[in-house]
Tab-separated table of C-alpha atoms in Angstrom:
chain	number	residue	atom	x	y	z
A	1	MET	CA	0.000	0.000	0.000
A	2	ASP	CA	1.349	3.452	-0.832
A	3	LEU	CA	0.294	6.254	1.413
A	4	THR	CA	-2.577	8.248	-0.016
A	5	ARG	CA	-2.787	11.932	0.700
A	6	GLU	CA	-5.687	11.393	3.072
A	7	SER	CA	-4.019	8.615	5.012
A	8	PHE	CA	-0.777	10.599	5.221
A	9	GLU	CA	-2.607	13.631	6.584
A	10	GLN	CA	-4.449	11.449	9.052
A	11	LEU	CA	-1.129	9.977	10.162
A	12	LEU	CA	0.382	13.424	10.668
A	13	ALA	CA	-2.654	14.615	12.585
A	14	TRP	CA	-2.339	11.577	14.804
A	15	LEU	CA	1.284	12.417	15.550
A	16	HIS	CA	0.449	15.976	16.590
A	17	SER	CA	-2.310	18.501	16.150
A	18	ASP	CA	0.163	21.175	15.038
A	19	PRO	CA	1.151	20.426	11.402
A	20	GLU	CA	4.687	21.690	11.835
A	21	GLU	CA	5.297	19.665	14.963
A	22	ALA	CA	3.654	16.656	13.315
A	23	GLY	CA	6.023	16.961	10.360
A	24	ALA	CA	9.033	17.145	12.653
A	25	ARG	CA	7.891	14.065	14.540
A	26	TYR	CA	7.315	12.189	11.313
A	27	VAL	CA	10.824	12.953	10.115
A	28	LYS	CA	12.286	11.958	13.465
A	29	ILE	CA	10.349	8.688	13.550
A	30	ARG	CA	11.301	7.798	10.001
A	31	SER	CA	14.986	8.536	10.505
A	32	GLY	CA	14.903	6.562	13.756
A	33	LEU	CA	13.408	3.601	11.915
A	34	VAL	CA	16.016	3.804	9.164
A	35	LYS	CA	18.774	3.925	11.755
A	36	LYS	CA	17.396	0.893	13.586
A	37	PHE	CA	16.889	-1.145	10.428
A	38	THR	CA	20.464	-0.293	9.517
A	39	SER	CA	21.642	-1.497	12.917
A	40	HIS	CA	19.944	-4.810	12.101
A	41	HIS	CA	22.038	-4.926	8.917
A	42	CYS	CA	19.083	-4.667	6.570
A	43	SER	CA	20.093	-3.986	2.997
A	44	GLN	CA	17.136	-1.643	2.366
A	45	PRO	CA	16.501	0.202	5.613
A	46	GLU	CA	14.666	3.103	3.991
A	47	LYS	CA	12.297	0.825	2.142
A	48	LEU	CA	11.552	-1.097	5.334
A	49	ALA	CA	10.974	2.155	7.198
A	50	ASP	CA	8.451	3.194	4.552
A	51	ILE	CA	6.743	-0.202	4.742
A	52	THR	CA	6.466	0.258	8.492
A	53	ILE	CA	4.941	3.694	8.125
A	54	ASP	CA	2.511	2.429	5.481
A	55	ARG	CA	1.314	-0.304	7.797
A	56	VAL	CA	0.844	2.051	10.696
A	57	ALA	CA	-1.163	4.353	8.437
A	58	LYS	CA	-3.260	1.430	7.231
A	59	LYS	CA	-3.949	0.300	10.774
A	60	LEU	CA	-4.630	3.785	12.061
A	61	PRO	CA	-8.398	3.949	11.482
A	62	GLU	CA	-8.806	0.866	13.715
A	63	ILE	CA	-6.726	2.138	16.605
A	64	ILE	CA	-7.056	5.887	16.476
A	65	ASP	CA	-9.903	6.105	18.978
A	66	THR	CA	-8.513	3.636	21.499
A	67	PHE	CA	-4.753	3.987	21.241
A	68	VAL	CA	-2.937	4.728	24.472
A	69	GLY	CA	0.803	5.232	24.794
A	70	GLU	CA	3.735	6.641	22.877
A	71	ARG	CA	3.092	6.867	19.157
A	72	GLU	CA	6.744	6.269	18.337
A	73	CYS	CA	6.703	2.999	20.254
A	74	TYR	CA	3.861	1.769	18.064
A	75	PHE	CA	6.006	2.304	14.989
A	76	TYR	CA	8.754	0.260	16.638
A	77	ARG	CA	6.377	-2.591	17.385
A	78	VAL	CA	5.191	-2.700	13.789
A	79	ALA	CA	8.798	-2.445	12.642
A	80	TYR	CA	9.669	-5.580	14.624
A	81	TYR	CA	7.324	-7.623	12.409
A	82	VAL	CA	8.488	-5.885	9.260
A	83	LEU	CA	12.030	-6.827	10.260
A	84	LEU	CA	11.045	-10.455	10.869
A	85	GLU	CA	9.391	-10.666	7.478
A	86	SER	CA	12.339	-9.095	5.736
A	87	MET	CA	14.488	-11.930	7.079
A	88	ASN	CA	12.004	-14.510	5.961
A	89	LYS	CA	12.411	-14.415	2.218
A	90	SER	CA	9.956	-17.141	1.511
A	91	ALA	CA	7.099	-15.680	3.483
A	92	ALA	CA	4.457	-13.716	1.648
A	93	GLU	CA	2.388	-11.314	3.700
A	94	VAL	CA	-0.940	-12.971	4.220
A	95	GLU	CA	-3.897	-11.292	5.817
A	96	LEU	CA	-5.577	-13.706	8.196
A	97	THR	CA	-9.321	-13.617	7.789
A	98	GLU	CA	-11.865	-14.284	10.453
A	99	GLY	CA	-12.694	-17.929	10.828
A	100	MET	CA	-9.734	-19.087	8.777
A	101	PRO	CA	-9.134	-22.703	9.791
A	102	LEU	CA	-5.765	-23.374	11.315
A	103	VAL	CA	-4.595	-26.768	10.212
A	104	ALA	CA	-2.361	-28.688	12.564
A	105	PRO	CA	0.843	-29.916	10.928
A	106	ASP	CA	0.884	-33.574	9.986
A	107	LYS	CA	2.857	-35.742	12.312
A	108	ASP	CA	4.705	-37.391	9.473
A	109	ASP	CA	5.280	-34.219	7.521
A	110	ASP	CA	7.310	-35.183	4.496
A	111	VAL	CA	10.459	-33.094	4.485
A	112	GLU	CA	12.400	-35.114	1.976
A	113	ALA	CA	13.087	-32.121	-0.260
A	114	GLU	CA	14.294	-30.019	2.666
A	115	PHE	CA	16.443	-32.915	3.879
A	116	GLU	CA	18.136	-33.334	0.505
A	117	CYS	CA	18.844	-29.633	0.310
A	118	LEU	CA	20.111	-29.620	3.877
A	119	GLU	CA	22.570	-32.396	3.066
A	120	LYS	CA	23.932	-30.375	0.166
A	121	CYS	CA	24.143	-27.225	2.254
A	122	MET	CA	25.907	-28.979	5.123
A	123	GLU	CA	28.656	-29.998	2.719
A	124	SER	CA	29.520	-26.365	2.234
A	125	LEU	CA	30.034	-25.841	5.957
A	126	SER	CA	33.485	-26.096	7.464
A	127	GLY	CA	34.094	-28.995	9.839
A	128	GLN	CA	34.105	-26.666	12.820
A	129	LYS	CA	30.790	-25.093	11.901
A	130	GLU	CA	29.166	-28.452	11.318
A	131	ASP	CA	30.408	-29.660	14.687
A	132	LEU	CA	29.070	-26.548	16.346
A	133	ILE	CA	25.650	-27.087	14.777
A	134	ARG	CA	25.647	-30.748	15.805
A	135	ASN	CA	26.611	-30.019	19.360
A	136	TYR	CA	24.435	-26.931	19.766
A	137	TYR	CA	21.133	-28.280	18.378
A	138	ASN	CA	21.220	-31.986	19.034
A	139	GLY	CA	19.876	-33.760	22.086
A	140	ASP	CA	16.972	-33.303	24.455
A	141	LYS	CA	16.383	-30.096	26.362
A	142	GLY	CA	18.537	-30.955	29.379
A	143	ALA	CA	21.397	-32.273	27.270
A	144	LYS	CA	21.260	-29.159	25.097
A	145	ILE	CA	21.601	-26.795	28.031
A	146	ARG	CA	24.536	-28.746	29.406
A	147	ARG	CA	26.204	-29.102	26.036
A	148	ARG	CA	25.859	-25.437	25.199
A	149	LYS	CA	27.579	-24.456	28.426
A	150	GLU	CA	30.396	-26.858	27.616
A	151	LEU	CA	30.638	-25.433	24.100
A	152	ALA	CA	30.876	-21.916	25.448
A	153	VAL	CA	33.765	-22.967	27.663
A	154	GLN	CA	35.396	-24.819	24.785
A	155	PHE	CA	35.147	-21.779	22.498
A	156	ASN	CA	36.114	-19.490	25.358
A	157	VAL	CA	33.078	-17.289	24.709
A	158	GLU	CA	30.058	-16.206	26.697
A	159	LEU	CA	26.752	-17.958	26.058
A	160	PRO	CA	25.204	-14.957	24.219
A	161	VAL	CA	28.143	-15.023	21.805
A	162	LEU	CA	27.745	-18.745	21.250
A	163	ARG	CA	24.055	-18.213	20.605
A	164	VAL	CA	24.813	-15.637	17.916
A	165	LEU	CA	27.387	-17.944	16.290
A	166	ALA	CA	24.950	-20.852	16.146
A	167	LEU	CA	22.129	-18.607	14.970
A	168	ARG	CA	24.217	-17.238	12.113
A	169	ILE	CA	25.162	-20.706	10.918
A	170	ARG	CA	21.558	-21.885	11.108
A	171	GLN	CA	20.328	-18.799	9.256
A	172	ASP	CA	22.930	-19.387	6.553
A	173	LEU	CA	21.741	-22.988	6.279
A	174	ARG	CA	18.148	-21.813	6.084
A	175	GLY	CA	18.959	-19.413	3.258
A	176	CYS	CA	20.875	-22.133	1.446
A	177	ILE	CA	17.985	-24.587	1.815
A	178	LEU	CA	15.441	-22.065	0.551
A	179	ASP	CA	17.618	-21.261	-2.458
A	180	CYS	CA	17.985	-24.972	-3.134
A	181	LEU	CA	14.228	-25.512	-2.915
A	182	ARG	CA	13.556	-22.610	-5.264
A	183	ALA	CA	16.090	-23.980	-7.725
A	184	GLN	CA	14.111	-27.226	-7.688
A	185	GLY	CA	10.935	-25.326	-8.331
A	186	ARG	CA	9.449	-26.042	-4.885
B	1	MET	CA	6.242	-13.488	36.091
B	2	THR	CA	7.315	-9.892	35.837
B	3	MET	CA	9.633	-8.691	33.145
B	4	LYS	CA	12.609	-6.551	33.919
B	5	GLU	CA	12.164	-3.328	32.067
B	6	ASN	CA	14.957	-3.713	29.556
B	7	VAL	CA	15.689	-7.432	29.686
B	8	VAL	CA	14.168	-10.287	27.753
B	9	ASP	CA	15.247	-13.777	28.779
B	10	GLU	CA	14.762	-17.071	26.966
B	11	LEU	CA	11.706	-18.028	28.963
B	12	MET	CA	10.001	-14.718	28.275
B	13	ALA	CA	10.920	-15.012	24.593
B	14	ARG	CA	9.281	-18.441	24.442
B	15	ARG	CA	6.124	-17.220	26.124
B	16	PHE	CA	6.004	-14.336	23.658
B	17	LEU	CA	6.365	-16.678	20.684
B	18	LEU	CA	3.556	-18.859	22.025
B	19	GLY	CA	1.310	-15.869	22.622
B	20	ASP	CA	1.355	-16.437	26.368
B	21	VAL	CA	2.142	-12.899	27.516
B	22	SER	CA	0.026	-9.934	28.491
B	23	GLY	CA	-0.625	-7.150	26.025
B	24	GLU	CA	1.752	-4.866	27.879
B	25	GLU	CA	4.497	-7.495	27.966
B	26	ARG	CA	4.035	-8.226	24.269
B	27	GLU	CA	4.336	-4.554	23.339
B	28	ARG	CA	7.432	-4.138	25.476
B	29	ILE	CA	9.154	-7.161	23.946
B	30	GLU	CA	8.340	-6.013	20.422
B	31	GLU	CA	9.894	-2.623	21.156
B	32	LEU	CA	12.968	-4.099	22.797
B	33	ALA	CA	13.519	-6.656	20.052
B	34	PHE	CA	13.473	-3.977	17.393
B	35	ASP	CA	15.563	-1.574	19.435
B	36	ASP	CA	18.337	-4.013	20.400
B	37	PRO	CA	19.903	-6.387	17.832
B	38	GLU	CA	21.002	-8.774	20.555
B	39	THR	CA	17.490	-9.094	21.902
B	40	PHE	CA	16.332	-9.681	18.346
B	41	ALA	CA	18.947	-12.438	18.017
B	42	LEU	CA	17.654	-13.934	21.261
B	43	MET	CA	14.125	-13.996	19.833
B	44	LEU	CA	15.306	-15.740	16.655
B	45	SER	CA	17.300	-18.247	18.677
B	46	ALA	CA	14.319	-18.893	20.968
B	47	GLN	CA	12.207	-19.474	17.858
B	48	ASP	CA	14.641	-22.129	16.616
B	49	ASP	CA	14.687	-23.834	20.014
B	50	LEU	CA	10.897	-23.799	20.187
B	51	ILE	CA	10.627	-25.429	16.775
B	52	ASP	CA	13.227	-28.047	17.745
B	53	ASP	CA	11.362	-28.823	20.973
B	54	PHE	CA	8.106	-29.228	19.058
B	55	VAL	CA	9.772	-31.585	16.567
B	56	SER	CA	11.285	-33.574	19.451
B	57	ASN	CA	7.891	-33.710	21.177
B	58	GLU	CA	9.230	-31.913	24.229
B	59	LEU	CA	6.516	-29.283	24.571
B	60	SER	CA	3.850	-29.575	27.213
B	61	PRO	CA	0.305	-30.175	25.908
B	62	GLU	CA	-0.563	-26.521	26.476
B	63	GLU	CA	2.595	-25.334	24.722
B	64	ARG	CA	1.914	-27.715	21.863
B	65	GLU	CA	-1.560	-26.324	21.390
B	66	ARG	CA	-0.281	-22.754	21.449
B	67	PHE	CA	2.471	-23.714	19.023
B	68	GLN	CA	-0.035	-25.080	16.525
B	69	ASN	CA	-2.695	-22.401	16.948
B	70	TYR	CA	-0.624	-19.287	17.477
B	71	PHE	CA	3.031	-19.746	16.536
B	72	LEU	CA	2.450	-21.500	13.229
B	73	ALA	CA	-0.082	-18.904	12.176
B	74	GLN	CA	2.674	-16.348	11.614
B	75	PRO	CA	4.146	-16.029	8.088
B	76	GLY	CA	7.039	-18.317	7.279
B	77	ARG	CA	6.777	-20.443	10.399
B	78	ARG	CA	5.590	-23.577	8.630
B	79	GLN	CA	8.581	-23.466	6.344
B	80	ASP	CA	10.818	-23.025	9.394
B	81	LEU	CA	9.149	-26.052	10.950
B	82	ARG	CA	9.889	-28.144	7.887
B	83	ILE	CA	13.514	-27.068	7.971
B	84	GLY	CA	13.612	-27.834	11.688
B	85	ARG	CA	12.296	-31.351	11.021
B	86	ALA	CA	14.902	-31.870	8.309
B	87	LEU	CA	17.646	-30.694	10.638
B	88	GLN	CA	16.513	-33.059	13.386
B	89	GLN	CA	16.476	-35.945	10.953
B	90	TYR	CA	19.935	-35.015	9.778
B	91	LEU	CA	21.366	-34.688	13.281
B	92	THR	CA	19.906	-37.960	14.514
B	93	ARG	CA	20.694	-39.826	11.341
B	94	ASP	CA	24.117	-40.920	12.533
B	95	GLU	CA	23.045	-41.697	16.123
B	96	PRO	CA	23.254	-43.576	18.535
B	97	SER	CA	26.037	-41.402	19.905
B	98	VAL	CA	26.729	-37.805	19.171
B	99	PRO	CA	30.366	-36.891	19.686
B	100	SER	CA	30.787	-35.316	23.069
B	101	VAL	CA	32.016	-31.784	23.281
B	102	ALA	CA	35.217	-32.960	24.901
B	103	THR	CA	36.204	-35.101	21.940
B	104	ASN	CA	34.984	-32.998	19.061
B	105	VAL	CA	37.368	-31.317	16.729
B	106	VAL	CA	36.646	-27.784	17.870
B	107	VAL	CA	39.951	-26.112	18.462
B	108	PRO	CA	39.904	-23.779	21.414
B	109	ARG	CA	41.221	-20.251	21.090
B	110	PRO	CA	43.263	-18.201	21.292
B	111	ARG	CA	45.545	-18.844	18.335
B	112	ALA	CA	45.692	-20.960	15.232
B	113	SER	CA	48.919	-22.813	14.587
B	114	ILE	CA	51.275	-21.597	11.927
B	115	PHE	CA	50.239	-24.526	9.737
B	116	ASP	CA	46.543	-23.655	9.953
B	117	TRP	CA	47.461	-20.105	9.102
B	118	LEU	CA	49.474	-21.206	6.088
B	119	ARG	CA	46.708	-23.508	4.929
B	120	LEU	CA	44.084	-20.857	5.158
B	121	ARG	CA	46.117	-18.095	3.543
B	122	PRO	CA	47.842	-19.231	0.391
B	123	ALA	CA	47.981	-15.671	-0.845
B	124	THR	CA	49.864	-14.645	2.272
B	125	VAL	CA	52.245	-17.571	1.879
B	126	SER	CA	53.110	-16.229	-1.571
B	127	LEU	CA	53.725	-12.826	-0.027
B	128	ILE	CA	56.134	-14.327	2.492
B	129	VAL	CA	58.049	-16.137	-0.239
B	130	LEU	CA	58.327	-12.856	-2.075
B	131	LEU	CA	59.585	-11.096	1.012
B	132	LEU	CA	62.159	-13.798	1.681
B	133	VAL	CA	63.430	-13.402	-1.870
B	134	ALA	CA	63.657	-9.651	-1.343
B	135	VAL	CA	65.578	-10.216	1.889
B	136	ALA	CA	68.000	-12.509	0.120
B	137	ILE	CA	68.598	-9.881	-2.554
B	138	LEU	CA	69.186	-7.219	0.099
B	139	VAL	CA	71.683	-9.396	1.912
B	140	VAL	CA	73.576	-9.954	-1.326
B	141	ILE	CA	73.626	-6.225	-2.042
B	142	LEU	CA	74.804	-5.369	1.462
B	143	THR	CA	77.493	-8.019	1.308
B	144	ARG	CA	78.719	-6.640	-1.986
B	145	ARG	CA	78.825	-3.098	-0.584
B	146	THR	CA	80.855	-4.268	2.323
B	147	ASP	CA	83.261	-5.979	-0.024
B	148	ASP	CA	83.504	-2.945	-2.342
B	149	SER	CA	84.190	-0.380	0.386
B	150	PRO	CA	86.409	-1.845	3.021
B	151	ARG	CA	87.240	1.604	4.411
B	152	GLN	CA	83.584	2.314	5.146
B	153	ALA	CA	83.168	-1.085	6.694
B	154	GLN	CA	85.695	-0.159	9.306
B	155	HIS	CA	83.567	2.745	10.427
B	156	GLN	CA	80.186	1.106	10.310
B	157	PRO	CA	78.800	-1.649	12.464
B	158	THR	CA	77.926	-4.837	10.643
B	159	PRO	CA	74.308	-4.396	9.595
B	160	GLU	CA	71.736	-6.795	11.001
B	161	PRO	CA	69.964	-8.739	8.295
B	162	PRO	CA	66.520	-7.126	8.119
B	163	THR	CA	63.717	-9.183	9.565
B	164	PRO	CA	61.033	-9.753	6.942
B	165	SER	CA	57.899	-7.898	7.978
B	166	GLY	CA	54.702	-9.836	8.291
B	167	SER	CA	56.511	-13.096	8.912
B	168	PRO	CA	54.352	-15.596	10.718
B	169	VAL	CA	54.645	-16.060	14.413
B	170	ASP	CA	51.985	-17.788	16.410
B	171	THR	CA	49.541	-15.068	15.559
B	172	PRO	CA	48.205	-14.424	12.074
B	173	VAL	CA	49.841	-11.611	10.102
B	174	GLN	CA	46.739	-9.493	10.224
B	175	ALA	CA	46.019	-10.148	13.882
B	176	SER	CA	46.319	-6.515	14.843
B	177	PRO	CA	46.075	-4.071	11.988
B	178	SER	CA	48.064	-1.117	13.183
B	179	PRO	CA	46.063	1.882	14.283
B	180	THR	CA	46.664	4.764	11.933
B	181	ALA	CA	48.660	6.646	14.554
B	182	GLU	CA	51.144	3.809	14.820
B	183	ILE	CA	51.911	3.542	11.102
B	184	GLN	CA	53.980	6.700	11.244
B	185	ASN	CA	55.972	5.461	14.181
B	186	THR	CA	56.871	2.012	12.913
B	187	PRO	CA	60.207	1.146	14.480
B	188	ALA	CA	63.180	-0.005	12.404
B	189	PRO	CA	63.463	-3.749	11.933
B	190	SER	CA	65.008	-5.428	14.920
B	191	PRO	CA	65.424	-8.953	16.186
B	192	ARG	CA	62.024	-10.494	16.847
B	193	PRO	CA	60.944	-10.011	20.464
B	194	PRO	CA	59.694	-12.954	22.432
B	195	VAL	CA	56.090	-13.815	21.646
B	196	GLU	CA	53.657	-12.557	24.270
B	197	PRO	CA	50.487	-14.392	25.122
B	198	ILE	CA	47.428	-12.604	23.811
B	199	TYR	CA	44.000	-12.540	25.434
B	200	ALA	CA	41.456	-13.107	22.673
B	201	VAL	CA	37.822	-12.077	22.971
B	202	VAL	CA	34.887	-12.444	20.615
B	203	LEU	CA	32.472	-9.540	21.035
B	204	VAL	CA	28.810	-9.536	20.128
B	205	PRO	CA	27.325	-6.720	18.071
B	206	GLY	CA	24.393	-5.065	19.696
B	207	GLY	CA	23.065	-2.567	22.200
B	208	PRO	CA	24.301	-2.035	25.714
B	209	THR	CA	21.478	-4.025	27.254
B	210	ARG	CA	22.060	-7.727	27.469
B	211	SER	CA	19.390	-10.384	27.465
B	212	GLU	CA	20.849	-12.191	30.441
B	213	GLY	CA	22.138	-9.196	32.285
B	214	GLU	CA	25.659	-10.019	31.168
B	215	GLU	CA	28.212	-7.995	29.323
B	216	ILE	CA	31.344	-9.327	27.783
B	217	LYS	CA	34.059	-9.048	30.402
B	218	VAL	CA	37.626	-8.289	29.518
B	219	PRO	CA	40.311	-8.432	32.147
B	220	PRO	CA	42.649	-5.531	32.651
B	221	GLY	CA	46.200	-6.524	32.914
B	222	ARG	CA	49.447	-7.028	31.294
B	223	THR	CA	48.607	-9.023	28.191
B	224	PRO	CA	47.669	-7.595	24.831
B	225	ILE	CA	44.057	-8.141	23.829
B	226	SER	CA	42.728	-9.231	20.458
B	227	PHE	CA	39.084	-8.521	19.701
B	228	GLU	CA	37.190	-10.555	17.158
B	229	LEU	CA	34.251	-8.538	15.859
B	230	PRO	CA	31.759	-10.705	13.928
B	231	VAL	CA	30.266	-8.866	10.999
B	232	VAL	CA	26.703	-9.966	10.317
B	233	ASP	CA	26.223	-7.954	7.181
B	234	ASN	CA	26.130	-8.687	3.473
B	235	THR	CA	26.594	-5.060	2.452
B	236	PRO	CA	29.691	-4.908	0.245
B	237	TYR	CA	31.723	-2.277	2.047
B	238	GLN	CA	35.084	-1.326	0.582
B	239	ASN	CA	36.635	-1.372	4.010
B	240	TYR	CA	35.783	-0.900	7.672
B	241	ARG	CA	36.871	1.444	10.413
B	242	ALA	CA	36.708	0.651	14.117
B	243	LEU	CA	36.722	3.213	16.868
B	244	LEU	CA	37.314	2.377	20.522
B	245	GLN	CA	35.444	4.738	22.834
B	246	ARG	CA	35.013	5.247	26.546
B	247	ASN	CA	32.541	7.760	27.936
B	248	GLY	CA	32.173	9.222	24.483
B	249	ASN	CA	35.910	9.789	24.109
B	250	ASN	CA	37.868	8.204	21.296
B	251	ILE	CA	40.660	6.013	22.557
B	252	ARG	CA	41.898	4.312	19.413
B	253	THR	CA	41.097	4.008	15.725
B	254	TRP	CA	41.720	1.181	13.296
B	255	SER	CA	41.264	1.987	9.612
B	256	ASN	CA	41.117	0.072	6.365
B	257	LEU	CA	40.007	-3.107	8.057
B	258	GLN	CA	38.917	-6.076	6.009
B	259	PRO	CA	36.855	-8.974	7.351
B	260	GLN	CA	38.525	-12.358	7.658
B	261	GLU	CA	37.136	-15.837	8.081
B	262	LEU	CA	37.711	-16.397	11.769
B	263	GLN	CA	36.195	-18.651	14.331
B	264	SER	CA	32.956	-16.690	14.541
B	265	GLY	CA	32.666	-16.458	10.786
B	266	SER	CA	33.290	-13.302	8.829
B	267	ALA	CA	34.826	-10.934	11.369
B	268	LEU	CA	37.164	-8.030	11.885
B	269	GLN	CA	40.130	-8.403	14.174
B	270	VAL	CA	41.692	-5.552	16.140
B	271	GLY	CA	44.250	-5.574	18.901
B	272	LEU	CA	45.113	-3.497	21.898
B	273	PRO	CA	48.433	-3.370	23.699
B	274	ALA	CA	48.630	-4.450	27.290
B	275	GLY	CA	47.545	-2.026	29.965
B	276	LEU	CA	45.462	0.268	27.763
B	277	LEU	CA	42.089	-0.655	29.229
B	278	VAL	CA	41.112	0.720	32.612
B	279	ASP	CA	39.617	-1.557	35.221
B	280	ARG	CA	35.858	-1.250	35.894
B	281	GLN	CA	35.268	0.920	32.872
B	282	ARG	CA	32.784	0.382	30.060
B	283	TYR	CA	33.907	0.616	26.473
B	284	ARG	CA	32.448	0.269	23.058
B	285	ILE	CA	33.891	-0.357	19.632
B	286	VAL	CA	31.969	1.429	16.899
B	287	VAL	CA	32.410	-0.043	13.436
B	288	THR	CA	31.574	1.863	10.274
B	289	GLY	CA	31.821	0.801	6.670
B	290	LEU	CA	32.785	2.698	3.534
B	291	THR	CA	30.346	2.053	0.690
B	292	SER	CA	31.269	1.987	-2.976
B	293	GLU	CA	29.656	5.423	-3.256
B	294	GLY	CA	32.085	6.760	-0.715
B	295	LYS	CA	29.564	7.024	2.107
B	296	ILE	CA	30.365	6.004	5.638
B	297	GLN	CA	27.627	3.949	7.252
B	298	PRO	CA	27.277	2.544	10.737
B	299	VAL	CA	27.701	-1.211	10.805
B	300	HIS	CA	27.905	-2.504	14.380
B	301	THR	CA	28.629	-1.411	17.896
B	302	TYR	CA	30.215	-3.794	20.378
B	303	TYR	CA	30.000	-3.200	24.115
B	304	PHE	CA	32.203	-4.619	26.823
B	305	HIS	CA	33.384	-3.737	30.257
B	306	VAL	CA	36.704	-4.313	31.918
B	307	SER	CA	36.645	-6.401	35.036
B	308	ASN	CA	38.756	-8.995	36.776
């Protein structure tokens, strides 16, 4: 959705009754969003900031009478979901309709295609990275907690650092798998 | 359960993902996750763990129901679940025993051996060969000069053969790119000093708040420190610049940095001499990148505090 003149004016009026002050707040919010998206290493922070603003403007008629709190914070909350979606390349934005049935996943969900792609993608990992993934994600809950602490000691890093390392590798794998699936036309 | 104002822990992240938080808590977490990259990373990590626990049938009945009715309703989650299933199948494929951490091949820090360094850097090996050849030529020239001017040799001390710069020690050649201020004061070649131990730290990019109330601790002391700064960014910067700051004051600058493949992945590496950091002080390293259009953009900020 691109902002229409009416929705833009409504948005400004919501930010402040004084047009000049509203304009200043808009600029400040937008630049704050761009800065934050940049800090999350997004390749198109300005586009994501505009998407965020569009969504707030679209949602405004529903919340304008009942909204309580800092307006800027609302932009941040919407931006969180915009950020999540920007990282999820395969996800299309879907509007959930009332009464839409939510189907439980099948127990024996066939993931053969994902498995084949994962095998290929794991081959591109270094031995150390594959070992980290194996040790970080394998095992039951209790074993995982214990193993992750041991890994942190082994790597001589704090647990938050280890988490980021494992997350990066898993995200790389995810991207590789999605590319592989797309190449297969899935 | 109450939530600390600026802290999201793993349990709170899980409750958020399952839709089991109050409206106020949800709003606060959304704001924090967008505001702080490390909190955002915690949320993503908690999402992966939640999916893995669902696949392994380790969720309680209530959690399972929330997972199916709330979590999976968000865009992209079903695909993540499928990938999670595939990963579980892959990891358990070669069971019964997973190698224990103690026997795996992970090499602890701080330093790679010279052979690992040579293997990983063939281009640098070529550079060393070139330098050795240059040294040999210089030695020949100096020897010839000495032979050709015996009178001068009587008045001059025998020159030390120059030590090739960038020769491998136990630390990689690019372990500590010299700060710009030091380039102008590079001392004349001299016999190699004894190798000092180096304290190596991997820092996490993000805001000053930490999800578990922890900050990366660096000891003060008498050993040089090497910081590994993971770069989670696909933007093709020409080079990077890192700035060490304390209380808003610039302490040190490293310019023209290039990321290397280190233990944490693609990362910058900068070093500090011993004794520079002050005990019980908070620091940050601000990294900026130079784009192909010549613009300087913020990349990451890394926070740490010095403590025994």
